[in-house]
Coordinates of C-alpha atoms in Angstrom, one line a residue:
M15 CA 18.9 21.2 -1.3
R16 CA 15.9 22.4 0.7
I17 CA 13.1 20.6 -1.0
L18 CA 9.4 21.2 -0.3
L19 CA 6.8 18.5 -1.1
L20 CA 3.5 20.2 -1.9
V21 CA 0.9 17.4 -2.0
S22 CA -2.7 16.6 -1.6
A23 CA -2.0 13.7 0.8
F24 CA 1.0 12.1 2.4
N25 CA 0.4 8.9 0.3
G26 CA 2.6 6.0 -0.4
L27 CA 4.5 7.7 -3.3
T28 CA 5.0 10.9 -1.3
Q29 CA 6.3 8.9 1.6
R30 CA 8.8 7.1 -0.6
V31 CA 10.0 10.4 -2.1
W32 CA 10.2 11.9 1.4
C33 CA 12.3 9.0 2.7
S34 CA 14.6 8.9 -0.3
L35 CA 15.4 12.5 -0.4
R36 CA 16.1 12.7 3.3
E37 CA 18.5 9.8 3.0
Q38 CA 20.3 11.6 0.2
G39 CA 21.0 14.4 2.6
H40 CA 18.4 17.0 1.5
D41 CA 16.4 19.1 3.9
V42 CA 12.8 17.9 3.2
G43 CA 9.5 19.4 4.3
V44 CA 5.9 18.7 3.5
E45 CA 2.8 21.0 3.1
L46 CA -0.6 19.5 2.6
A47 CA -2.4 21.5 0.0
P48 CA -6.0 20.8 1.2
T49 CA -5.2 22.6 4.5
F50 CA -5.1 26.0 2.7
E51 CA -8.3 27.9 2.2
S52 CA -6.9 30.0 -0.6
G53 CA -4.0 30.3 -2.9
A54 CA -2.7 33.3 -0.8
A55 CA -2.6 31.1 2.2
M56 CA -0.6 28.5 0.3
T57 CA 1.7 31.1 -1.0
R58 CA 2.4 32.4 2.5
A59 CA 3.3 28.8 3.7
V60 CA 5.7 28.4 0.9
E61 CA 7.3 31.8 1.6
R62 CA 7.9 30.7 5.2
A63 CA 9.6 27.6 3.9
D64 CA 11.5 29.3 1.1
P65 CA 12.6 26.2 -0.6
D66 CA 15.1 25.7 -3.4
L67 CA 12.7 23.3 -5.1
I68 CA 9.1 22.4 -4.9
L69 CA 8.1 18.8 -5.8
C70 CA 4.5 17.7 -6.2
P71 CA 4.5 13.9 -6.5
F72 CA 0.8 13.7 -5.7
L73 CA -1.2 16.9 -6.2
K74 CA -4.8 17.3 -7.1
H75 CA -5.0 21.0 -6.3
R76 CA -4.0 23.9 -8.5
V77 CA -0.8 25.7 -7.8
P78 CA -1.1 29.5 -7.9
D79 CA 1.2 31.6 -10.1
T80 CA 2.4 33.4 -7.0
I81 CA 4.3 30.2 -6.2
Y82 CA 5.5 28.8 -9.6
D83 CA 6.6 32.2 -10.7
R84 CA 9.0 32.5 -7.7
W85 CA 10.1 28.9 -7.0
P86 CA 10.8 26.0 -9.4
T87 CA 7.7 23.9 -9.1
V88 CA 7.6 20.4 -10.6
I89 CA 4.4 18.4 -11.0
V90 CA 4.7 14.6 -11.3
H91 CA 2.1 13.5 -13.7
P92 CA 1.2 9.7 -14.1
G93 CA 1.2 9.9 -17.9
P94 CA 3.8 10.1 -20.8
V95 CA 4.8 13.3 -22.5
G96 CA 1.8 15.0 -24.1
D97 CA -0.7 13.2 -21.9
R98 CA -3.0 15.4 -19.7
G99 CA -6.0 15.1 -17.5
P100 CA -6.9 13.5 -14.1
S101 CA -7.9 10.0 -15.5
S102 CA -4.5 9.0 -17.2
L103 CA -4.1 5.7 -15.4
D104 CA -7.9 4.9 -15.8
H105 CA -7.6 5.3 -19.5
A106 CA -4.2 3.4 -19.7
I107 CA -5.6 0.3 -18.0
R108 CA -9.2 0.4 -19.5
D109 CA -7.8 0.8 -23.1
G110 CA -5.3 -2.0 -22.7
R111 CA -2.2 0.2 -23.4
D112 CA 1.1 -1.8 -23.7
R113 CA 3.3 1.1 -22.6
W114 CA 2.7 4.1 -20.4
G115 CA 4.8 6.6 -18.5
V116 CA 5.4 9.4 -15.9
T117 CA 6.4 13.0 -16.7
A118 CA 7.8 15.6 -14.4
L119 CA 6.9 19.0 -15.7
S120 CA 6.9 22.7 -14.5
A121 CA 3.6 24.0 -13.0
V122 CA 1.9 26.5 -15.3
E123 CA -1.6 27.9 -15.6
E124 CA -2.8 25.1 -17.8
L125 CA -2.7 21.8 -16.0
D126 CA -0.2 19.2 -17.1
A127 CA 1.0 21.5 -19.9
G128 CA 4.4 22.9 -18.6
P129 CA 7.8 22.3 -20.0
V130 CA 9.3 18.9 -19.2
W131 CA 12.1 18.2 -16.7
A132 CA 12.1 14.4 -17.0
T133 CA 10.1 11.5 -18.2
A134 CA 10.2 7.7 -17.8
V135 CA 8.3 5.0 -19.8
F136 CA 7.5 1.5 -18.6
D137 CA 5.8 -1.6 -20.1
M138 CA 2.3 -2.3 -18.9
P139 CA 1.7 -5.8 -17.5
D140 CA 0.1 -8.3 -20.0
D141 CA -2.7 -9.1 -17.6
P142 CA -5.0 -6.4 -16.3
I143 CA -3.6 -4.7 -13.1
S144 CA -5.6 -2.6 -10.7
K145 CA -5.0 1.1 -10.7
S146 CA -3.7 1.1 -7.1
A147 CA -1.3 -1.8 -7.8
L148 CA 0.0 -0.1 -11.0
Y149 CA 0.4 3.3 -9.1
N150 CA 2.3 1.8 -6.2
S151 CA 4.6 -0.3 -8.5
R152 CA 5.6 0.8 -12.0
V153 CA 4.3 4.3 -11.7
A154 CA 6.0 4.9 -8.5
D155 CA 9.3 3.5 -9.8
A156 CA 9.1 5.7 -12.9
A157 CA 8.2 8.7 -10.7
M158 CA 11.3 8.1 -8.5
A159 CA 13.4 8.0 -11.6
C160 CA 12.0 11.3 -12.8
I161 CA 12.4 13.0 -9.4
G162 CA 16.0 11.9 -9.2
E163 CA 16.6 13.5 -12.6
V164 CA 14.8 16.7 -11.6
V165 CA 16.8 17.1 -8.5
R166 CA 20.0 16.6 -10.4
K167 CA 19.1 19.1 -13.1
V168 CA 18.0 21.8 -10.6
A169 CA 21.2 21.3 -8.7
D170 CA 23.2 21.8 -12.0
G171 CA 21.2 24.8 -13.0
E172 CA 19.6 23.2 -16.0
R173 CA 16.3 24.1 -17.4
P174 CA 13.2 22.1 -18.6
I175 CA 12.4 21.8 -22.3
P176 CA 9.1 22.5 -24.0
A177 CA 6.9 19.4 -24.3
E178 CA 6.6 19.7 -28.1
A179 CA 10.5 19.3 -28.3
C180 CA 10.4 16.0 -26.4
L181 CA 10.5 12.6 -28.1
R182 CA 7.1 11.0 -27.7
I183 CA 7.8 7.3 -27.1
V184 CA 4.1 6.6 -26.2
P185 CA 1.6 8.1 -28.6
V186 CA -1.0 10.2 -26.9
E187 CA -3.6 12.7 -28.1
G188 CA -3.4 15.4 -25.5
E189 CA -5.9 15.7 -22.6
L190 CA -7.9 12.6 -22.0
P191 CA -11.5 13.1 -20.7
L192 CA -12.3 12.7 -17.0
L193 CA -13.8 9.3 -16.4
R194 CA -16.7 9.2 -13.9
R195 CA -18.3 6.2 -12.2
V196 CA -20.9 5.8 -15.1
D197 CA -18.1 5.3 -17.5
F198 CA -17.2 2.0 -15.7
R199 CA -20.7 0.6 -15.5
V200 CA -20.6 -3.2 -15.6
D201 CA -22.7 -4.9 -18.3
W202 CA -22.7 -8.6 -17.4
N203 CA -23.5 -9.5 -21.0
R204 CA -19.9 -8.7 -21.9
P205 CA -17.1 -11.1 -21.6
A206 CA -15.5 -11.6 -18.2
A207 CA -12.0 -10.7 -19.6
E208 CA -13.3 -7.3 -20.7
L209 CA -15.0 -6.7 -17.3
E210 CA -11.9 -7.6 -15.4
R211 CA -9.9 -4.9 -17.2
L212 CA -12.8 -2.4 -16.6
V213 CA -13.0 -3.1 -12.8
A214 CA -9.2 -2.8 -12.6
A215 CA -9.3 0.6 -14.3
A216 CA -11.9 1.8 -11.8
D217 CA -10.1 0.5 -8.8
G218 CA -10.1 2.7 -5.6
A219 CA -12.2 5.5 -7.2
P220 CA -14.6 5.8 -8.7
G221 CA -15.3 2.0 -8.6
A222 CA -17.2 0.0 -11.2
P223 CA -21.0 0.1 -10.6
A224 CA -23.1 -3.0 -11.2
E225 CA -26.5 -4.6 -10.5
V226 CA -26.3 -7.9 -8.7
N227 CA -29.3 -9.6 -7.2
G228 CA -31.4 -6.5 -7.9
R229 CA -29.0 -4.3 -5.8
S230 CA -26.7 -1.6 -6.8
V231 CA -23.1 -2.3 -5.8
C232 CA -19.5 -1.2 -6.8
V233 CA -17.2 -4.1 -7.6
F234 CA -13.4 -4.3 -7.0
D235 CA -10.6 -6.8 -7.1
A236 CA -12.0 -8.9 -10.0
V237 CA -10.4 -11.8 -11.8
A238 CA -11.9 -13.4 -15.0
S239 CA -12.3 -17.2 -15.4
P240 CA -13.0 -18.9 -18.7
E241 CA -15.4 -21.3 -17.0
H242 CA -18.9 -20.8 -18.5
T243 CA -21.7 -22.1 -16.3
G244 CA -24.6 -21.4 -18.8
A245 CA -26.3 -19.3 -16.2
A246 CA -27.9 -15.9 -17.2
P247 CA -25.3 -13.1 -17.1
G248 CA -25.4 -11.3 -13.8
T249 CA -26.3 -14.5 -11.8
V250 CA -24.2 -15.4 -8.7
V251 CA -22.9 -18.8 -9.6
G252 CA -20.2 -19.6 -7.0
R253 CA -18.5 -18.7 -3.8
N254 CA -15.0 -19.4 -2.4
L255 CA -14.4 -18.0 1.1
D256 CA -15.6 -14.4 0.6
A257 CA -15.0 -14.1 -3.1
V258 CA -18.1 -14.3 -5.3
A259 CA -18.4 -15.6 -8.8
I260 CA -20.8 -14.0 -11.3
A261 CA -21.8 -15.3 -14.7
C262 CA -21.0 -13.1 -17.8
G263 CA -21.7 -13.2 -21.4
V264 CA -18.6 -15.2 -21.8
G265 CA -16.9 -16.8 -18.8
T266 CA -17.2 -15.9 -15.2
L267 CA -16.0 -12.9 -13.2
W268 CA -14.8 -13.5 -9.7
V269 CA -15.2 -10.5 -7.4
G270 CA -13.0 -10.2 -4.2
Y271 CA -14.4 -6.9 -2.9
A272 CA -17.6 -4.9 -3.2
A273 CA -19.4 -1.8 -1.8
E274 CA -23.1 -0.9 -1.5
L275 CA -24.1 1.8 -3.8
S276 CA -27.2 3.6 -2.6
G277 CA -26.5 7.3 -3.0
R278 CA -23.1 7.5 -1.4
R279 CA -20.8 4.6 -1.9
G280 CA -20.5 2.4 1.2
P281 CA -17.1 0.9 2.4
K282 CA -15.2 -1.6 0.4
L283 CA -15.8 -5.0 2.1
P284 CA -15.1 -8.7 1.2
A285 CA -17.6 -9.4 -1.5
A286 CA -19.7 -12.0 0.2
Q287 CA -20.5 -9.5 3.0
V288 CA -22.1 -7.2 0.4
I289 CA -23.4 -9.7 -2.3
D290 CA -25.7 -12.5 -1.2
A291 CA -24.0 -15.8 -2.3
S292 CA -25.3 -17.9 0.5
H293 CA -27.0 -20.3 -1.9
A294 CA -24.2 -20.4 -4.5
P295 CA -22.1 -23.6 -4.7
F296 CA -18.4 -23.8 -3.8
R297 CA -16.1 -23.3 -6.8
R298 CA -12.3 -23.2 -7.2
V299 CA -11.2 -19.6 -7.2
P300 CA -8.6 -18.5 -9.9
D301 CA -5.0 -18.6 -8.7
A302 CA -4.7 -14.8 -9.0
L303 CA -7.4 -14.4 -6.3
A304 CA -6.2 -17.2 -3.9
E305 CA -5.8 -16.0 -0.3
T306 CA -2.8 -18.2 0.3
T307 CA -0.6 -20.5 -1.7
Y308 CA 2.1 -22.9 -0.5
V309 CA 5.0 -24.5 -2.4
R310 CA 8.0 -26.3 -1.3
D311 CA 11.6 -26.3 -2.6
G312 CA 13.5 -29.0 -0.8
N313 CA 13.7 -28.0 2.8
V314 CA 12.3 -24.6 2.3
G315 CA 8.5 -23.8 2.2
Y316 CA 7.1 -20.7 0.7
L317 CA 3.8 -19.4 2.0
T318 CA 2.4 -16.5 -0.1
F319 CA -0.6 -14.6 1.3
R320 CA -2.9 -12.1 -0.5
S321 CA -5.0 -9.3 1.0
Y322 CA -6.7 -6.6 -1.0
N323 CA -4.8 -3.4 -0.4
G324 CA -3.1 -5.0 2.6
A325 CA -6.1 -4.9 4.9
M326 CA -6.8 -8.1 6.8
Y327 CA -10.2 -8.7 8.5
T328 CA -10.9 -11.1 11.3
E329 CA -11.7 -14.3 9.5
Q330 CA -8.9 -13.8 7.0
C331 CA -6.4 -13.4 9.9
R332 CA -7.7 -16.7 11.4
R333 CA -7.4 -18.5 8.1
M334 CA -3.9 -17.2 7.5
T335 CA -3.0 -18.4 11.0
S336 CA -4.3 -21.9 10.1
A337 CA -2.2 -21.7 6.8
V338 CA 0.9 -20.9 8.8
E339 CA 0.3 -23.6 11.3
K340 CA -0.3 -26.1 8.4
A341 CA 2.9 -25.0 6.7
L342 CA 4.7 -25.5 9.9
T343 CA 3.7 -29.2 10.0
E344 CA 5.7 -29.8 6.7
D345 CA 9.0 -31.5 6.9
T346 CA 10.9 -28.3 6.2
R347 CA 13.7 -26.4 7.9
V348 CA 12.8 -22.8 6.8
L349 CA 9.4 -21.3 6.2
V350 CA 9.3 -18.1 4.1
L351 CA 6.3 -15.8 4.4
K352 CA 5.8 -13.3 1.7
G353 CA 3.2 -11.0 0.2
T354 CA 2.3 -10.5 -3.5
E355 CA 4.2 -8.1 -5.8
H356 CA 1.7 -5.3 -5.1
A357 CA 0.6 -5.9 -1.4
F358 CA 2.1 -7.0 1.9
S359 CA -0.1 -6.1 4.9
N360 CA -1.4 -3.0 6.6
G361 CA -2.7 -4.8 9.6
I362 CA -6.4 -4.9 10.8
H363 CA -9.2 -4.0 8.5
L364 CA -10.5 -0.5 9.3
G365 CA -13.4 -0.8 6.8
A366 CA -14.7 -4.0 8.2
I367 CA -14.5 -2.6 11.7
D368 CA -16.4 0.5 10.7
A369 CA -19.1 -1.3 8.9
S370 CA -19.7 -3.6 11.9
P371 CA -22.8 -3.1 14.0
D372 CA -20.4 -3.1 17.0
P373 CA -17.1 -1.6 15.7
A374 CA -15.4 -1.9 19.1
A375 CA -16.2 -5.6 19.3
E376 CA -15.1 -6.2 15.8
A377 CA -11.9 -4.3 16.3
W378 CA -11.2 -6.4 19.4
D379 CA -11.8 -9.7 17.4
N380 CA -9.6 -8.4 14.6
I381 CA -6.6 -7.4 16.8
C382 CA -6.9 -10.7 18.7
A383 CA -7.0 -12.7 15.4
I384 CA -3.9 -10.9 14.0
D385 CA -2.1 -11.4 17.3
E386 CA -2.6 -15.1 17.0
L387 CA -1.1 -15.0 13.5
C388 CA 1.9 -13.1 14.9
L389 CA 2.3 -15.7 17.7
A390 CA 2.2 -18.5 15.3
I391 CA 5.1 -16.9 13.3
A392 CA 7.1 -16.0 16.5
T393 CA 6.9 -19.4 18.2
A394 CA 7.5 -21.6 15.1
E395 CA 10.1 -24.4 15.5
Q396 CA 11.5 -23.9 12.0
L397 CA 13.4 -20.8 11.1
T398 CA 11.0 -18.2 9.7
V399 CA 11.7 -15.6 7.1
A400 CA 9.3 -12.8 6.3
A401 CA 9.7 -10.9 3.0
F402 CA 8.3 -7.4 2.7
T403 CA 7.4 -7.6 -1.0
A404 CA 5.5 -4.3 -1.0
N405 CA 4.8 -1.3 1.2
A406 CA 3.6 -2.3 4.7
G407 CA 1.9 -0.4 7.5
A408 CA 0.9 -0.8 11.1
G409 CA 0.2 -4.4 12.2
G410 CA 1.5 -5.6 8.8
V411 CA 5.0 -4.2 9.7
M412 CA 4.9 -5.8 13.1
M413 CA 3.7 -9.2 11.7
G414 CA 6.8 -9.3 9.5
L415 CA 9.0 -8.4 12.4
C416 CA 7.8 -11.5 14.3
A417 CA 9.8 -13.7 12.0
D418 CA 13.3 -14.8 12.8
V419 CA 14.6 -13.1 9.7
T420 CA 13.0 -10.2 7.9
L421 CA 14.0 -9.3 4.3
A422 CA 12.6 -6.6 2.0
R423 CA 12.4 -5.5 -1.6
E424 CA 14.2 -2.3 -2.6
G425 CA 11.9 0.7 -2.7
V426 CA 9.5 -0.6 -0.1
V427 CA 8.3 1.8 2.7
L428 CA 7.3 0.7 6.1
N429 CA 4.9 2.8 8.3
P430 CA 5.3 1.3 11.8
Y431 CA 2.1 2.8 13.1
Y432 CA -0.3 5.6 11.9
D433 CA -1.9 8.3 14.0
M434 CA -5.0 6.2 14.5
G435 CA -5.6 6.7 18.2
I436 CA -4.6 3.1 19.2
F437 CA -1.6 1.8 21.1
G438 CA -0.9 -1.1 18.7
S439 CA -0.4 -4.8 19.3
E440 CA 1.1 -7.6 17.2
L441 CA 3.9 -8.1 19.7
H442 CA 5.5 -4.8 18.7
T443 CA 6.7 -4.2 22.3
W444 CA 8.8 -7.3 22.0
S445 CA 9.9 -7.3 18.4
V446 CA 11.0 -3.7 17.8
P447 CA 13.1 -3.2 20.9
A448 CA 14.7 -6.6 20.4
R449 CA 16.0 -5.5 17.0
V450 CA 16.9 -1.8 17.5
G451 CA 17.0 -1.3 21.3
E452 CA 14.6 0.5 23.6
H453 CA 15.5 4.0 22.8
R454 CA 15.3 3.7 19.0
A455 CA 12.2 1.7 19.3
S456 CA 10.6 4.4 21.3
L457 CA 11.5 7.0 18.7
L458 CA 10.1 4.8 15.8
L459 CA 6.9 4.0 17.5
N460 CA 6.1 7.5 19.0
R461 CA 7.1 9.5 15.9
K462 CA 4.8 7.4 13.7
L463 CA 6.7 8.3 10.6
P464 CA 7.5 6.2 7.5
I465 CA 10.9 4.6 7.1
S466 CA 12.4 3.1 3.9
V467 CA 13.7 -0.4 4.0
A468 CA 17.2 0.9 3.3
E469 CA 17.1 2.9 6.5
A470 CA 15.4 0.0 8.3
A471 CA 18.3 -2.3 7.3
R472 CA 20.9 0.3 8.4
I473 CA 19.5 0.5 11.9
G474 CA 18.9 -3.2 12.2
L475 CA 15.1 -3.3 12.0
I476 CA 15.3 -5.7 9.1
S477 CA 18.1 -7.9 7.9
A478 CA 18.7 -7.1 4.2
V479 CA 17.2 -5.6 1.1
G480 CA 17.0 -7.3 -2.2
P481 CA 16.4 -6.1 -5.8
R482 CA 13.3 -4.0 -6.9
E483 CA 12.5 -6.0 -10.0
W484 CA 10.1 -8.7 -9.1
G485 CA 11.8 -11.7 -10.8
E486 CA 15.1 -10.7 -9.6
F487 CA 13.8 -10.3 -6.0
N488 CA 12.2 -13.8 -6.0
A489 CA 15.5 -15.3 -7.2
W490 CA 17.4 -13.3 -4.5
L491 CA 14.9 -14.4 -1.9
A492 CA 15.2 -18.1 -2.8
S493 CA 19.0 -17.8 -2.7
A494 CA 18.8 -16.2 0.7
A495 CA 16.4 -18.9 2.0
Q496 CA 18.7 -21.6 0.7
G497 CA 21.6 -20.0 2.5
Y498 CA 19.7 -20.0 5.8
E499 CA 18.9 -23.6 5.3
E500 CA 22.6 -24.6 5.1
P501 CA 23.1 -26.8 8.2
A502 CA 25.9 -24.8 10.0
T503 CA 24.1 -21.5 9.4
L504 CA 20.7 -22.9 10.4
G505 CA 22.1 -24.5 13.5
W506 CA 23.8 -21.3 14.6
M507 CA 20.6 -19.2 14.0
L508 CA 18.3 -21.7 15.9
A509 CA 20.8 -21.9 18.8
A510 CA 20.9 -18.1 19.0
R511 CA 17.1 -17.9 18.9
A512 CA 16.8 -20.5 21.7
E513 CA 19.2 -18.5 23.8
R514 CA 17.1 -15.3 23.4
R515 CA 13.9 -17.1 24.2
A516 CA 15.4 -18.6 27.3
T517 CA 16.4 -15.2 28.7
D518 CA 13.3 -13.2 27.6
R519 CA 9.9 -12.9 29.1
P520 CA 7.2 -15.1 27.6
L521 CA 5.5 -13.6 24.6
S522 CA 2.2 -13.7 26.5
Y523 CA 3.7 -11.0 28.7
Y524 CA 4.0 -8.5 25.9
Q525 CA 0.6 -9.5 24.4
T526 CA -1.2 -9.0 27.6
I527 CA 0.2 -5.5 28.1
E528 CA -0.6 -4.5 24.5
L529 CA -4.1 -5.9 24.5
A530 CA -4.9 -4.2 27.8
E531 CA -4.1 -0.9 26.1
M532 CA -6.0 -1.7 23.0
A533 CA -9.1 -2.7 25.1
R534 CA -9.1 0.9 26.4
D535 CA -8.6 2.3 22.9
F536 CA -11.4 0.3 21.4
F537 CA -14.0 0.1 24.1
D538 CA -13.4 3.4 25.9
D539 CA -12.3 5.2 22.7
R540 CA -9.9 7.2 24.9
N541 CA -7.8 8.5 22.0
A542 CA -10.7 9.0 19.4
F543 CA -10.0 5.9 17.4
S544 CA -13.5 6.1 15.9
V545 CA -12.9 9.6 14.7
H546 CA -9.4 8.8 13.3
R547 CA -10.8 5.6 11.6
R548 CA -13.7 7.4 9.9
A549 CA -11.4 10.2 8.7
F550 CA -9.0 7.6 7.3
L551 CA -11.7 5.7 5.5
R552 CA -13.4 8.8 4.1
K553 CA -10.1 10.4 3.1
T554 CA -11.0 13.5 5.1
A555 CA -8.6 16.3 4.5
A556 CA -6.4 17.2 7.3
D557 CA -7.0 20.5 9.1
A558 CA -3.3 21.3 9.1
T559 CA 0.0 19.9 8.1
P560 CA 1.5 17.9 11.0
E561 CA 4.5 19.8 12.5
K562 CA 6.6 16.6 12.3
L563 CA 6.4 16.7 8.4
R564 CA 7.4 20.3 8.1
F565 CA 11.0 21.6 7.8
Q566 CA 12.7 21.1 11.2
T567 CA 14.9 24.1 10.8
A568 CA 14.2 27.7 9.6
R569 CA 15.8 29.0 6.5
V570 CA 19.0 30.9 7.5

């Protein structure tokens, strides 16, 4: 079919839908709703596209009746049948729901009130999960199931059914009220466990406002600890790297990220860069907030790294390099590098760069630091395996490609590089052509479009794709690692790697070329990196839909 994605932004879910539908053979185009000044302009754009189906996997804008009266238009709502409103996930997390869902319904005048095409229900995690992590995992999986059913029904000529005729597996009471920042205000007298859930529900936007050391901040990425220090609630009682511990009515809340809140909210930064914890004692951070963890299983070592939303700032890159180097001193044969269930890496930290007094210098330090991490992986003596456990972008993709073997979890989307006004580094001029050839590498890097891991495996960019379910993927990954560790296999792979290294230029050759280009992008700002960076961080709406996202052929 000819399917138009009408969306407010080309976000992670939209990218996953775009990749999946194209791989199924559909003709897929995108229109960004914020680029239209009026409903009439939006309608004219849809008329030009003349799709068989309009899907809205991420749409905050109202669709005019001039569109949904003429073309089947399906909204993907992150809530179960009967749920309505823009704060569905906020409520589900804050209220501790044990089940939630996604519903695909026809666009009508009343928001989220149309007849239902498909719905999918999922169990909520036992522990609080941040809104962004929930959206990019269980919500996205349910949305993909709904979209698959919608496409099938439209192709078969079926019609949606009224919402009141649908079985309501998850009880809801209609439209939930819009939650604003004030609804997430942190009261340090409350138990830490309650505050962890509150902060998780406010993740991304609007953020949970709090008073710390007499300053107004928003806190993010929080984990509760039962440890009770006896300090007055709201007192900073500990620090571990850049995470900060704050006393609560019961227990302690560890905060990984924070933002200044004086009028307009500042950028989200590592908590210790916003909250003064210089006089606080060192404390052990909860495992859920640990930056890296390392475990061994015989001759295989597993290094798991964690970065909030995948952004990796300078000092974090340096610490991760040290963790890789230390893991490589172990008496192992295979080192597996993996992200968490909800994040892999998106490369350098644009927020930390933008907040720096000298953004160009900070960007330079950050790219040099992540390059050192990539070099540590690429030059390891052991066989290295990188596992894309969640979506990855920019330098995060390239970091994974520096390993000898790169595996991925089903449903993951890779975004090799964004339109950010920078050349890119992380040894990409070596790793990508070595895997897919010069021509295909040039297409991937110049088009700057997302690619599913299924397609990445087909073209040889990565080695294999494992199950989507987290437990199954980890079992599959362990089995794969043990297979690579088998002496005959390992010997053959190490010999092949040695042969490649002997005939290739030194990695410093590629790094030198890349960093020379990056220096001009950072210090001369030749391609408007500063403008692109600020627009990305502020979520500035695009002026127009990029032509590369539109239908590539006119309707015949």
